[in-house]
Every structure is written in structure tokens, then in C-alpha cells.
Amino acid sequence: MIRLECSSKGDPDMVKQLAIVTGLAVSLMLADASYAGDREEQADSLGGTGVTLYEISERVTFDPDPSSAGVIRRNAISPLQGFAEVGTPLCPSELLISGPRMKSCTVIATGADSVSTVTGMGPVSGTFDVVINAPGNSSVHVPDLPVISGTFSGNVDLSLAVLYHVPLGCIEGNFTITQMADPATGMLGSLPQPVVLPFTGTFRMPFAIDTHARRARSDRQRAAFYLADDLETLSLVRPTELSVGFPTVRLEVTFGSTASICQISGRR
């Protein structure tokens, strides 16, 4: 596999491989440039990170840990949808040639994790696609045709939430691009060498507060908030961050190696 750090000092072979990926992606994505305006509106919620994803829904079960007697694990599966900033590996900057107003590309994913209720930590894995609007769709149809596909894996640290009731969590791992769409046919094909993209990320879990700034139960009529990295600042959940009226968990992904909020909090 090719392991890619997002740096201008990358290995020449890795840069060449990513250039091939970029070229193929651009060929198909240019046909989707008519949706630049929609992406420009959605880009406001990216928060300056590489990719921002939202949990559209979630299925959770609590099951005994087969390797640790008496320990319960929280097992969850969730579909996600969001946006990658132009200039990141999942949204090549060359797209600006055809769509100068474009600020993001649509990303969908399905993830599964298994978190210990004792430590708040566990493995995570899943699949992802960068998608465009398929031929024949209306202009308002959700993008659904994959042009880049792959997997992701790593570890989640939800100890702040599980142990201290702080609505934040972390993830660290790799996105691996395994397939690209053929510009001539639009059909996905496997890459000769998968492209590996290390990443870190922050989960922001929505919550509601009452008039005394105390945690409150949300009835979907009350405003919901995300907590910032300083553990004090509140950010209002926007209408575009709702799923059928429910505030969503927000995952902010940054490519490369950066300190996570969990690491920063642990040093305080």
C-alpha cells in the first residue's frame, strides 16, 4: 500500500500515485460542477477541517465483551454523510478549474465501532464514497454515484463522554482509497496500489441546555449545541446539521498527524 502524508514534501512515488487518483476523479467530477452553488452553502459548516461528516442515524446495542468478563461493549453502526473541502485528497483542487465557486465534495460512509463502557475506547472501521449526482437525477437529488471509494479503520476514544460526560470524542486511523471510477464508463475499478491517508478527528455530540445553562432533555423544539475544544464555547447546531429534525453527531476529520482534543485534554 501507499501511505500518504498530506505534505508538500511527500515521497515522489506517493505524489505520482495521488496525481493519478486526482486526474481520474477530476474527469468525472467536472460533470458535477453544476452543483457548486449547493456545495458553497454547505461548506460553511466544514469548520476548517478536511472532511466533516454527520451521523444520519445510529443503531446501538450493548453486548458482553467476549474477551473481558463482566465488561459491556457499546456496539454501534451508523450511516454518515458530509463534505470534503476542495484541496483535500478526497476533493482535488483541480475541480476549481470548472467550478470556481465549488468549496466541497459530497462524502458518504458507513461506520461501525465497538467501545468499552469501562474505558470509552475501541476499534472503528467502515467504508466511504465520494459521490456525484448520477445521470438522470434531478438537480436537487442527493449525490449518489461514487467516483472514489475505499475503507477506513482506526480507534475511537470516547472516554471524555463515557467517563466524564463531556460531549467530545476522538478518532485516529487511515482512510484507504481502493477504487476509482473510469472516466470513460463511470464504472468503479480497483487501483493498482491503494492510497493510504492517515487522519485524526473530533466527534462533537449535540446537547441541549435550559435557561440556567444546565443540561436539559431535548424535545426537538429546544436549540442544541456542540462544545468547542476549549471545553467552554458553545456552537449552535445549524438547520443543515439536523437529520429529520434530530441534531446529529458531528465528526471533523483532518488529514495528517495532529494532536486530538483527547490528547490535549489529557495534558491539562
PDB file of C-alpha atoms in Angstrom:
ATOM      1  CA  MET A   1       0.000   0.000   0.000  1.00  0.00           C
ATOM      2  CA  ILE A   2       0.984   3.619  -0.492  1.00  0.00           C
ATOM      3  CA  ARG A   3       0.939   5.642   2.684  1.00  0.00           C
ATOM      4  CA  LEU A   4       0.350   9.331   2.049  1.00  0.00           C
ATOM      5  CA  GLU A   5       1.077  12.141   4.490  1.00  0.00           C
ATOM      6  CA  CYS A   6      -0.542  15.418   3.432  1.00  0.00           C
ATOM      7  CA  SER A   7       2.653  17.395   2.999  1.00  0.00           C
ATOM      8  CA  SER A   8       4.446  19.138   0.148  1.00  0.00           C
ATOM      9  CA  LYS A   9       7.496  17.009   0.987  1.00  0.00           C
ATOM     10  CA  GLY A  10       5.872  13.687   0.115  1.00  0.00           C
ATOM     11  CA  ASP A  11       7.628  10.742  -1.477  1.00  0.00           C
ATOM     12  CA  PRO A  12       7.729  11.202  -5.317  1.00  0.00           C
ATOM     13  CA  ASP A  13       6.060   7.839  -5.924  1.00  0.00           C
ATOM     14  CA  MET A  14       3.281   8.674  -3.485  1.00  0.00           C
ATOM     15  CA  VAL A  15       2.752  12.084  -5.075  1.00  0.00           C
ATOM     16  CA  LYS A  16       2.595  10.446  -8.508  1.00  0.00           C
ATOM     17  CA  GLN A  17       0.011   7.914  -7.309  1.00  0.00           C
ATOM     18  CA  LEU A  18      -2.162  10.629  -5.784  1.00  0.00           C
ATOM     19  CA  ALA A  19      -1.868  12.619  -9.022  1.00  0.00           C
ATOM     20  CA  ILE A  20      -3.277   9.634 -10.935  1.00  0.00           C
ATOM     21  CA  VAL A  21      -6.132   9.376  -8.443  1.00  0.00           C
ATOM     22  CA  THR A  22      -6.758  13.111  -8.747  1.00  0.00           C
ATOM     23  CA  GLY A  23      -6.782  13.021 -12.536  1.00  0.00           C
ATOM     24  CA  LEU A  24      -9.351  10.246 -12.687  1.00  0.00           C
ATOM     25  CA  ALA A  25     -11.542  11.883 -10.082  1.00  0.00           C
ATOM     26  CA  VAL A  26     -11.473  15.254 -11.775  1.00  0.00           C
ATOM     27  CA  SER A  27     -12.521  13.750 -15.105  1.00  0.00           C
ATOM     28  CA  LEU A  28     -15.794  12.533 -13.597  1.00  0.00           C
ATOM     29  CA  MET A  29     -16.382  15.303 -11.094  1.00  0.00           C
ATOM     30  CA  LEU A  30     -16.269  18.033 -13.719  1.00  0.00           C
ATOM     31  CA  ALA A  31     -19.610  16.739 -14.922  1.00  0.00           C
ATOM     32  CA  ASP A  32     -20.986  17.510 -11.472  1.00  0.00           C
ATOM     33  CA  ALA A  33     -19.767  21.131 -11.368  1.00  0.00           C
ATOM     34  CA  SER A  34     -23.299  22.462 -11.799  1.00  0.00           C
ATOM     35  CA  TYR A  35     -23.890  21.761  -8.104  1.00  0.00           C
ATOM     36  CA  ALA A  36     -21.155  24.165  -6.986  1.00  0.00           C
ATOM     37  CA  GLY A  37     -23.682  26.574  -5.527  1.00  0.00           C
ATOM     38  CA  ASP A  38     -25.170  23.935  -3.268  1.00  0.00           C
ATOM     39  CA  ARG A  39     -21.738  22.917  -2.055  1.00  0.00           C
ATOM     40  CA  GLU A  40     -20.811  26.526  -1.364  1.00  0.00           C
ATOM     41  CA  GLU A  41     -23.722  26.807   1.071  1.00  0.00           C
ATOM     42  CA  GLN A  42     -22.840  23.536   2.772  1.00  0.00           C
ATOM     43  CA  ALA A  43     -19.132  24.437   3.055  1.00  0.00           C
ATOM     44  CA  ASP A  44     -19.908  26.943   5.821  1.00  0.00           C
ATOM     45  CA  SER A  45     -20.376  24.003   8.207  1.00  0.00           C
ATOM     46  CA  LEU A  46     -16.993  22.415   7.484  1.00  0.00           C
ATOM     47  CA  GLY A  47     -15.281  24.261  10.306  1.00  0.00           C
ATOM     48  CA  GLY A  48     -11.901  24.495   8.577  1.00  0.00           C
ATOM     49  CA  THR A  49     -11.205  20.747   8.639  1.00  0.00           C
ATOM     50  CA  GLY A  50     -10.505  18.342   5.807  1.00  0.00           C
ATOM     51  CA  VAL A  51     -13.789  16.429   5.972  1.00  0.00           C
ATOM     52  CA  THR A  52     -16.897  16.979   8.085  1.00  0.00           C
ATOM     53  CA  LEU A  53     -19.324  14.069   8.422  1.00  0.00           C
ATOM     54  CA  TYR A  54     -22.635  13.768  10.258  1.00  0.00           C
ATOM     55  CA  GLU A  55     -24.256  10.660  11.752  1.00  0.00           C
ATOM     56  CA  ILE A  56     -27.525  10.475   9.842  1.00  0.00           C
ATOM     57  CA  SER A  57     -28.780   7.753  12.188  1.00  0.00           C
ATOM     58  CA  GLU A  58     -27.325   5.134  14.513  1.00  0.00           C
ATOM     59  CA  ARG A  59     -28.092   1.602  15.715  1.00  0.00           C
ATOM     60  CA  VAL A  60     -26.619   0.773  19.132  1.00  0.00           C
ATOM     61  CA  THR A  61     -26.517  -2.465  21.134  1.00  0.00           C
ATOM     62  CA  PHE A  62     -24.835  -3.230  24.483  1.00  0.00           C
ATOM     63  CA  ASP A  63     -23.192  -6.633  24.474  1.00  0.00           C
ATOM     64  CA  PRO A  64     -20.848  -8.632  26.736  1.00  0.00           C
ATOM     65  CA  ASP A  65     -17.165  -8.318  25.833  1.00  0.00           C
ATOM     66  CA  PRO A  66     -16.108 -11.869  24.849  1.00  0.00           C
ATOM     67  CA  SER A  67     -12.505 -11.133  25.850  1.00  0.00           C
ATOM     68  CA  SER A  68     -13.169  -9.429  29.218  1.00  0.00           C
ATOM     69  CA  ALA A  69     -15.530 -10.993  31.735  1.00  0.00           C
ATOM     70  CA  GLY A  70     -18.016  -8.538  33.191  1.00  0.00           C
ATOM     71  CA  VAL A  71     -17.261  -5.803  30.657  1.00  0.00           C
ATOM     72  CA  ILE A  72     -20.002  -4.446  28.395  1.00  0.00           C
ATOM     73  CA  ARG A  73     -19.260  -3.008  24.983  1.00  0.00           C
ATOM     74  CA  ARG A  74     -21.309  -0.399  23.157  1.00  0.00           C
ATOM     75  CA  ASN A  75     -21.536  -1.596  19.552  1.00  0.00           C
ATOM     76  CA  ALA A  76     -22.797   0.928  17.015  1.00  0.00           C
ATOM     77  CA  ILE A  77     -23.369   1.155  13.273  1.00  0.00           C
ATOM     78  CA  SER A  78     -24.056   4.477  11.595  1.00  0.00           C
ATOM     79  CA  PRO A  79     -24.507   5.871   8.084  1.00  0.00           C
ATOM     80  CA  LEU A  80     -22.729   9.196   7.656  1.00  0.00           C
ATOM     81  CA  GLN A  81     -22.862  11.989   5.119  1.00  0.00           C
ATOM     82  CA  GLY A  82     -20.941  15.214   4.775  1.00  0.00           C
ATOM     83  CA  PHE A  83     -18.423  17.186   2.788  1.00  0.00           C
ATOM     84  CA  ALA A  84     -14.716  17.260   1.966  1.00  0.00           C
ATOM     85  CA  GLU A  85     -13.026  20.604   1.402  1.00  0.00           C
ATOM     86  CA  VAL A  86     -11.595  21.363  -2.031  1.00  0.00           C
ATOM     87  CA  GLY A  87      -7.853  20.832  -1.910  1.00  0.00           C
ATOM     88  CA  THR A  88      -8.014  17.772   0.339  1.00  0.00           C
ATOM     89  CA  PRO A  89      -7.269  14.275  -1.036  1.00  0.00           C
ATOM     90  CA  LEU A  90     -10.980  13.456  -1.279  1.00  0.00           C
ATOM     91  CA  CYS A  91     -11.797  16.660  -3.194  1.00  0.00           C
ATOM     92  CA  PRO A  92      -8.970  17.631  -5.602  1.00  0.00           C
ATOM     93  CA  SER A  93      -8.339  21.371  -6.047  1.00  0.00           C
ATOM     94  CA  GLU A  94      -8.268  20.899  -9.837  1.00  0.00           C
ATOM     95  CA  LEU A  95     -12.068  20.924  -9.655  1.00  0.00           C
ATOM     96  CA  LEU A  96     -11.886  24.705  -9.295  1.00  0.00           C
ATOM     97  CA  ILE A  97     -10.959  24.961 -12.975  1.00  0.00           C
ATOM     98  CA  SER A  98     -14.505  24.031 -13.953  1.00  0.00           C
ATOM     99  CA  GLY A  99     -16.340  25.038 -10.796  1.00  0.00           C
ATOM    100  CA  PRO A 100     -14.596  28.123  -9.319  1.00  0.00           C
ATOM    101  CA  ARG A 101     -17.317  28.529  -6.664  1.00  0.00           C
ATOM    102  CA  MET A 102     -17.033  24.928  -5.526  1.00  0.00           C
ATOM    103  CA  LYS A 103     -15.816  24.581  -1.935  1.00  0.00           C
ATOM    104  CA  SER A 104     -16.580  20.959  -1.139  1.00  0.00           C
ATOM    105  CA  CYS A 105     -17.366  17.468  -2.423  1.00  0.00           C
ATOM    106  CA  THR A 106     -20.041  15.140  -1.046  1.00  0.00           C
ATOM    107  CA  VAL A 107     -18.857  12.152   1.007  1.00  0.00           C
ATOM    108  CA  ILE A 108     -20.993   9.273   2.297  1.00  0.00           C
ATOM    109  CA  ALA A 109     -19.859   6.495   4.630  1.00  0.00           C
ATOM    110  CA  THR A 110     -20.956   3.682   6.905  1.00  0.00           C
ATOM    111  CA  GLY A 111     -19.023   3.123  10.116  1.00  0.00           C
ATOM    112  CA  ALA A 112     -19.061   0.608  12.951  1.00  0.00           C
ATOM    113  CA  ASP A 113     -17.336   0.807  16.319  1.00  0.00           C
ATOM    114  CA  SER A 114     -17.145  -1.282  19.482  1.00  0.00           C
ATOM    115  CA  VAL A 115     -16.446   0.817  22.558  1.00  0.00           C
ATOM    116  CA  SER A 116     -15.752  -0.444  26.066  1.00  0.00           C
ATOM    117  CA  THR A 117     -18.082   1.078  28.650  1.00  0.00           C
ATOM    118  CA  VAL A 118     -15.173   0.855  31.108  1.00  0.00           C
ATOM    119  CA  THR A 119     -12.507   2.756  29.125  1.00  0.00           C
ATOM    120  CA  GLY A 120     -14.559   4.509  26.435  1.00  0.00           C
ATOM    121  CA  MET A 121     -12.175   3.205  23.780  1.00  0.00           C
ATOM    122  CA  GLY A 122     -12.381   0.713  20.955  1.00  0.00           C
ATOM    123  CA  PRO A 123     -11.842  -0.070  17.259  1.00  0.00           C
ATOM    124  CA  VAL A 124     -13.705   1.530  14.365  1.00  0.00           C
ATOM    125  CA  SER A 125     -13.968   0.596  10.694  1.00  0.00           C
ATOM    126  CA  GLY A 126     -16.107   1.248   7.661  1.00  0.00           C
ATOM    127  CA  THR A 127     -16.417   2.204   4.024  1.00  0.00           C
ATOM    128  CA  PHE A 128     -16.701   5.552   2.268  1.00  0.00           C
ATOM    129  CA  ASP A 129     -17.518   7.016  -1.157  1.00  0.00           C
ATOM    130  CA  VAL A 130     -17.066  10.405  -2.755  1.00  0.00           C
ATOM    131  CA  VAL A 131     -20.254  10.807  -4.787  1.00  0.00           C
ATOM    132  CA  ILE A 132     -21.668  12.979  -7.542  1.00  0.00           C
ATOM    133  CA  ASN A 133     -25.180  13.272  -8.948  1.00  0.00           C
ATOM    134  CA  ALA A 134     -25.863  10.313 -11.234  1.00  0.00           C
ATOM    135  CA  PRO A 135     -27.079  10.870 -14.803  1.00  0.00           C
ATOM    136  CA  GLY A 136     -30.862  11.077 -14.907  1.00  0.00           C
ATOM    137  CA  ASN A 137     -31.208  12.534 -11.407  1.00  0.00           C
ATOM    138  CA  SER A 138     -32.924  15.845 -10.852  1.00  0.00           C
ATOM    139  CA  SER A 139     -30.762  18.823  -9.870  1.00  0.00           C
ATOM    140  CA  VAL A 140     -31.913  18.539  -6.244  1.00  0.00           C
ATOM    141  CA  HIS A 141     -31.304  14.799  -5.897  1.00  0.00           C
ATOM    142  CA  VAL A 142     -28.795  13.726  -3.254  1.00  0.00           C
ATOM    143  CA  PRO A 143     -25.450  12.831  -4.921  1.00  0.00           C
ATOM    144  CA  ASP A 144     -25.311   9.042  -5.285  1.00  0.00           C
ATOM    145  CA  LEU A 145     -22.789   7.984  -7.944  1.00  0.00           C
ATOM    146  CA  PRO A 146     -19.388   7.014  -6.434  1.00  0.00           C
ATOM    147  CA  VAL A 147     -16.240   8.277  -8.131  1.00  0.00           C
ATOM    148  CA  ILE A 148     -13.820   7.496  -5.293  1.00  0.00           C
ATOM    149  CA  SER A 149     -14.335   4.569  -2.913  1.00  0.00           C
ATOM    150  CA  GLY A 150     -12.453   2.969  -0.091  1.00  0.00           C
ATOM    151  CA  THR A 151     -12.311   1.965   3.538  1.00  0.00           C
ATOM    152  CA  PHE A 152     -11.323   3.496   6.842  1.00  0.00           C
ATOM    153  CA  SER A 153     -10.160   1.990  10.103  1.00  0.00           C
ATOM    154  CA  GLY A 154      -8.663   3.078  13.384  1.00  0.00           C
ATOM    155  CA  ASN A 155      -9.525   3.603  17.012  1.00  0.00           C
ATOM    156  CA  VAL A 156     -12.035   5.818  18.787  1.00  0.00           C
ATOM    157  CA  ASP A 157     -11.569   7.433  22.186  1.00  0.00           C
ATOM    158  CA  LEU A 158     -14.884   8.385  23.753  1.00  0.00           C
ATOM    159  CA  SER A 159     -13.506   8.454  27.302  1.00  0.00           C
ATOM    160  CA  LEU A 160     -14.378  12.135  27.758  1.00  0.00           C
ATOM    161  CA  ALA A 161     -18.025  11.326  27.064  1.00  0.00           C
ATOM    162  CA  VAL A 162     -18.219   7.910  28.747  1.00  0.00           C
ATOM    163  CA  LEU A 163     -16.246   8.703  31.908  1.00  0.00           C
ATOM    164  CA  TYR A 164     -16.687  12.467  32.359  1.00  0.00           C
ATOM    165  CA  HIS A 165     -19.919  13.265  30.457  1.00  0.00           C
ATOM    166  CA  VAL A 166     -18.078  15.763  28.224  1.00  0.00           C
ATOM    167  CA  PRO A 167     -19.723  15.615  24.761  1.00  0.00           C
ATOM    168  CA  LEU A 168     -16.498  15.147  22.802  1.00  0.00           C
ATOM    169  CA  GLY A 169     -14.622  12.194  21.371  1.00  0.00           C
ATOM    170  CA  CYS A 170     -11.646  11.400  19.150  1.00  0.00           C
ATOM    171  CA  ILE A 171     -10.724   9.113  16.308  1.00  0.00           C
ATOM    172  CA  GLU A 172      -7.400   8.262  14.716  1.00  0.00           C
ATOM    173  CA  GLY A 173      -6.715   5.988  11.775  1.00  0.00           C
ATOM    174  CA  ASN A 174      -6.446   5.757   7.997  1.00  0.00           C
ATOM    175  CA  PHE A 175      -8.649   6.371   5.003  1.00  0.00           C
ATOM    176  CA  THR A 176      -7.648   3.970   2.213  1.00  0.00           C
ATOM    177  CA  ILE A 177      -8.668   4.792  -1.363  1.00  0.00           C
ATOM    178  CA  THR A 178      -9.131   1.453  -3.136  1.00  0.00           C
ATOM    179  CA  GLN A 179     -11.294   2.241  -6.167  1.00  0.00           C
ATOM    180  CA  MET A 180     -11.707   4.971  -8.746  1.00  0.00           C
ATOM    181  CA  ALA A 181     -14.347   5.448 -11.450  1.00  0.00           C
ATOM    182  CA  ASP A 182     -13.269   5.027 -15.064  1.00  0.00           C
ATOM    183  CA  PRO A 183     -13.812   8.421 -16.777  1.00  0.00           C
ATOM    184  CA  ALA A 184     -14.976   6.675 -19.957  1.00  0.00           C
ATOM    185  CA  THR A 185     -17.563   4.350 -18.426  1.00  0.00           C
ATOM    186  CA  GLY A 186     -18.208   5.706 -14.937  1.00  0.00           C
ATOM    187  CA  MET A 187     -17.664   2.219 -13.532  1.00  0.00           C
ATOM    188  CA  LEU A 188     -15.561   1.719 -10.408  1.00  0.00           C
ATOM    189  CA  GLY A 189     -12.272  -0.134 -10.776  1.00  0.00           C
ATOM    190  CA  SER A 190      -9.594  -1.146  -8.303  1.00  0.00           C
ATOM    191  CA  LEU A 191      -6.411   0.900  -8.047  1.00  0.00           C
ATOM    192  CA  PRO A 192      -3.113  -0.912  -8.703  1.00  0.00           C
ATOM    193  CA  GLN A 193      -1.943   0.352  -5.313  1.00  0.00           C
ATOM    194  CA  PRO A 194      -4.341   1.614  -2.624  1.00  0.00           C
ATOM    195  CA  VAL A 195      -3.638   5.132  -1.345  1.00  0.00           C
ATOM    196  CA  VAL A 196      -3.455   5.390   2.449  1.00  0.00           C
ATOM    197  CA  LEU A 197      -4.347   8.707   4.109  1.00  0.00           C
ATOM    198  CA  PRO A 198      -3.650   8.999   7.866  1.00  0.00           C
ATOM    199  CA  PHE A 199      -6.183  11.132   9.734  1.00  0.00           C
ATOM    200  CA  THR A 200      -7.321  12.313  13.135  1.00  0.00           C
ATOM    201  CA  GLY A 201     -10.789  13.527  14.027  1.00  0.00           C
ATOM    202  CA  THR A 202     -13.047  15.005  16.682  1.00  0.00           C
ATOM    203  CA  PHE A 203     -16.592  13.924  17.487  1.00  0.00           C
ATOM    204  CA  ARG A 204     -18.906  16.688  18.710  1.00  0.00           C
ATOM    205  CA  MET A 205     -22.039  15.298  20.320  1.00  0.00           C
ATOM    206  CA  PRO A 206     -25.075  17.603  20.390  1.00  0.00           C
ATOM    207  CA  PHE A 207     -26.718  18.553  23.673  1.00  0.00           C
ATOM    208  CA  ALA A 208     -29.371  20.940  24.961  1.00  0.00           C
ATOM    209  CA  ILE A 209     -29.302  23.327  27.935  1.00  0.00           C
ATOM    210  CA  ASP A 210     -32.012  25.100  29.917  1.00  0.00           C
ATOM    211  CA  THR A 211     -32.265  28.785  30.820  1.00  0.00           C
ATOM    212  CA  HIS A 212     -29.823  28.202  33.700  1.00  0.00           C
ATOM    213  CA  ALA A 213     -27.193  26.702  31.368  1.00  0.00           C
ATOM    214  CA  ARG A 214     -27.795  23.236  32.767  1.00  0.00           C
ATOM    215  CA  ARG A 215     -28.083  20.119  30.645  1.00  0.00           C
ATOM    216  CA  ALA A 216     -31.657  19.529  29.539  1.00  0.00           C
ATOM    217  CA  ARG A 217     -33.582  16.892  27.679  1.00  0.00           C
ATOM    218  CA  SER A 218     -34.136  17.840  24.079  1.00  0.00           C
ATOM    219  CA  ASP A 219     -37.666  17.644  22.712  1.00  0.00           C
ATOM    220  CA  ARG A 220     -36.523  18.674  19.209  1.00  0.00           C
ATOM    221  CA  GLN A 221     -38.055  22.094  19.864  1.00  0.00           C
ATOM    222  CA  ARG A 222     -35.161  23.242  22.018  1.00  0.00           C
ATOM    223  CA  ALA A 223     -31.916  24.551  20.490  1.00  0.00           C
ATOM    224  CA  ALA A 224     -28.972  22.138  20.521  1.00  0.00           C
ATOM    225  CA  PHE A 225     -25.259  22.907  20.751  1.00  0.00           C
ATOM    226  CA  TYR A 226     -21.788  21.494  20.117  1.00  0.00           C
ATOM    227  CA  LEU A 227     -18.921  22.020  22.562  1.00  0.00           C
ATOM    228  CA  ALA A 228     -15.693  23.587  21.272  1.00  0.00           C
ATOM    229  CA  ASP A 229     -12.171  22.345  22.006  1.00  0.00           C
ATOM    230  CA  ASP A 230     -11.736  24.903  24.813  1.00  0.00           C
ATOM    231  CA  LEU A 231     -14.485  22.988  26.686  1.00  0.00           C
ATOM    232  CA  GLU A 232     -16.352  26.264  27.234  1.00  0.00           C
ATOM    233  CA  THR A 233     -17.526  27.761  23.944  1.00  0.00           C
ATOM    234  CA  LEU A 234     -20.876  26.557  22.596  1.00  0.00           C
ATOM    235  CA  SER A 235     -21.701  26.376  18.888  1.00  0.00           C
ATOM    236  CA  LEU A 236     -25.336  26.303  17.831  1.00  0.00           C
ATOM    237  CA  VAL A 237     -26.359  23.268  15.785  1.00  0.00           C
ATOM    238  CA  ARG A 238     -27.450  24.626  12.402  1.00  0.00           C
ATOM    239  CA  PRO A 239     -30.540  23.559  10.451  1.00  0.00           C
ATOM    240  CA  THR A 240     -28.230  21.872   7.898  1.00  0.00           C
ATOM    241  CA  GLU A 241     -26.806  19.759  10.746  1.00  0.00           C
ATOM    242  CA  LEU A 242     -30.148  18.115  11.541  1.00  0.00           C
ATOM    243  CA  SER A 243     -31.340  14.720  10.335  1.00  0.00           C
ATOM    244  CA  VAL A 244     -35.144  14.669  10.089  1.00  0.00           C
ATOM    245  CA  GLY A 245     -35.226  17.209  12.891  1.00  0.00           C
ATOM    246  CA  PHE A 246     -32.701  15.473  15.154  1.00  0.00           C
ATOM    247  CA  PRO A 247     -29.332  17.146  15.932  1.00  0.00           C
ATOM    248  CA  THR A 248     -26.532  14.936  14.589  1.00  0.00           C
ATOM    249  CA  VAL A 249     -23.161  13.898  15.941  1.00  0.00           C
ATOM    250  CA  ARG A 250     -20.565  15.869  14.001  1.00  0.00           C
ATOM    251  CA  LEU A 251     -17.212  14.321  13.038  1.00  0.00           C
ATOM    252  CA  GLU A 252     -14.455  16.719  11.957  1.00  0.00           C
ATOM    253  CA  VAL A 253     -11.607  14.939  10.154  1.00  0.00           C
ATOM    254  CA  THR A 254      -8.138  16.358   9.487  1.00  0.00           C
ATOM    255  CA  PHE A 255      -5.635  14.561   7.259  1.00  0.00           C
ATOM    256  CA  GLY A 256      -2.111  14.098   8.569  1.00  0.00           C
ATOM    257  CA  SER A 257      -0.933  13.844  12.166  1.00  0.00           C
ATOM    258  CA  THR A 258      -2.309  16.444  14.579  1.00  0.00           C
ATOM    259  CA  ALA A 259      -2.997  16.439  18.314  1.00  0.00           C
ATOM    260  CA  SER A 260      -6.571  15.472  19.145  1.00  0.00           C
ATOM    261  CA  ILE A 261      -8.761  17.129  21.761  1.00  0.00           C
ATOM    262  CA  CYS A 262      -8.432  13.943  23.838  1.00  0.00           C
ATOM    263  CA  GLN A 263      -4.629  14.250  23.865  1.00  0.00           C
ATOM    264  CA  ILE A 264      -4.809  17.979  24.636  1.00  0.00           C
ATOM    265  CA  SER A 265      -7.296  17.450  27.485  1.00  0.00           C
ATOM    266  CA  GLY A 266      -5.150  14.670  28.885  1.00  0.00           C
ATOM    267  CA  ARG A 267      -2.222  17.079  29.265  1.00  0.00           C
ATOM    268  CA  ARG A 268      -4.232  19.683  31.152  1.00  0.00           C
TER     269      ARG A 268
END
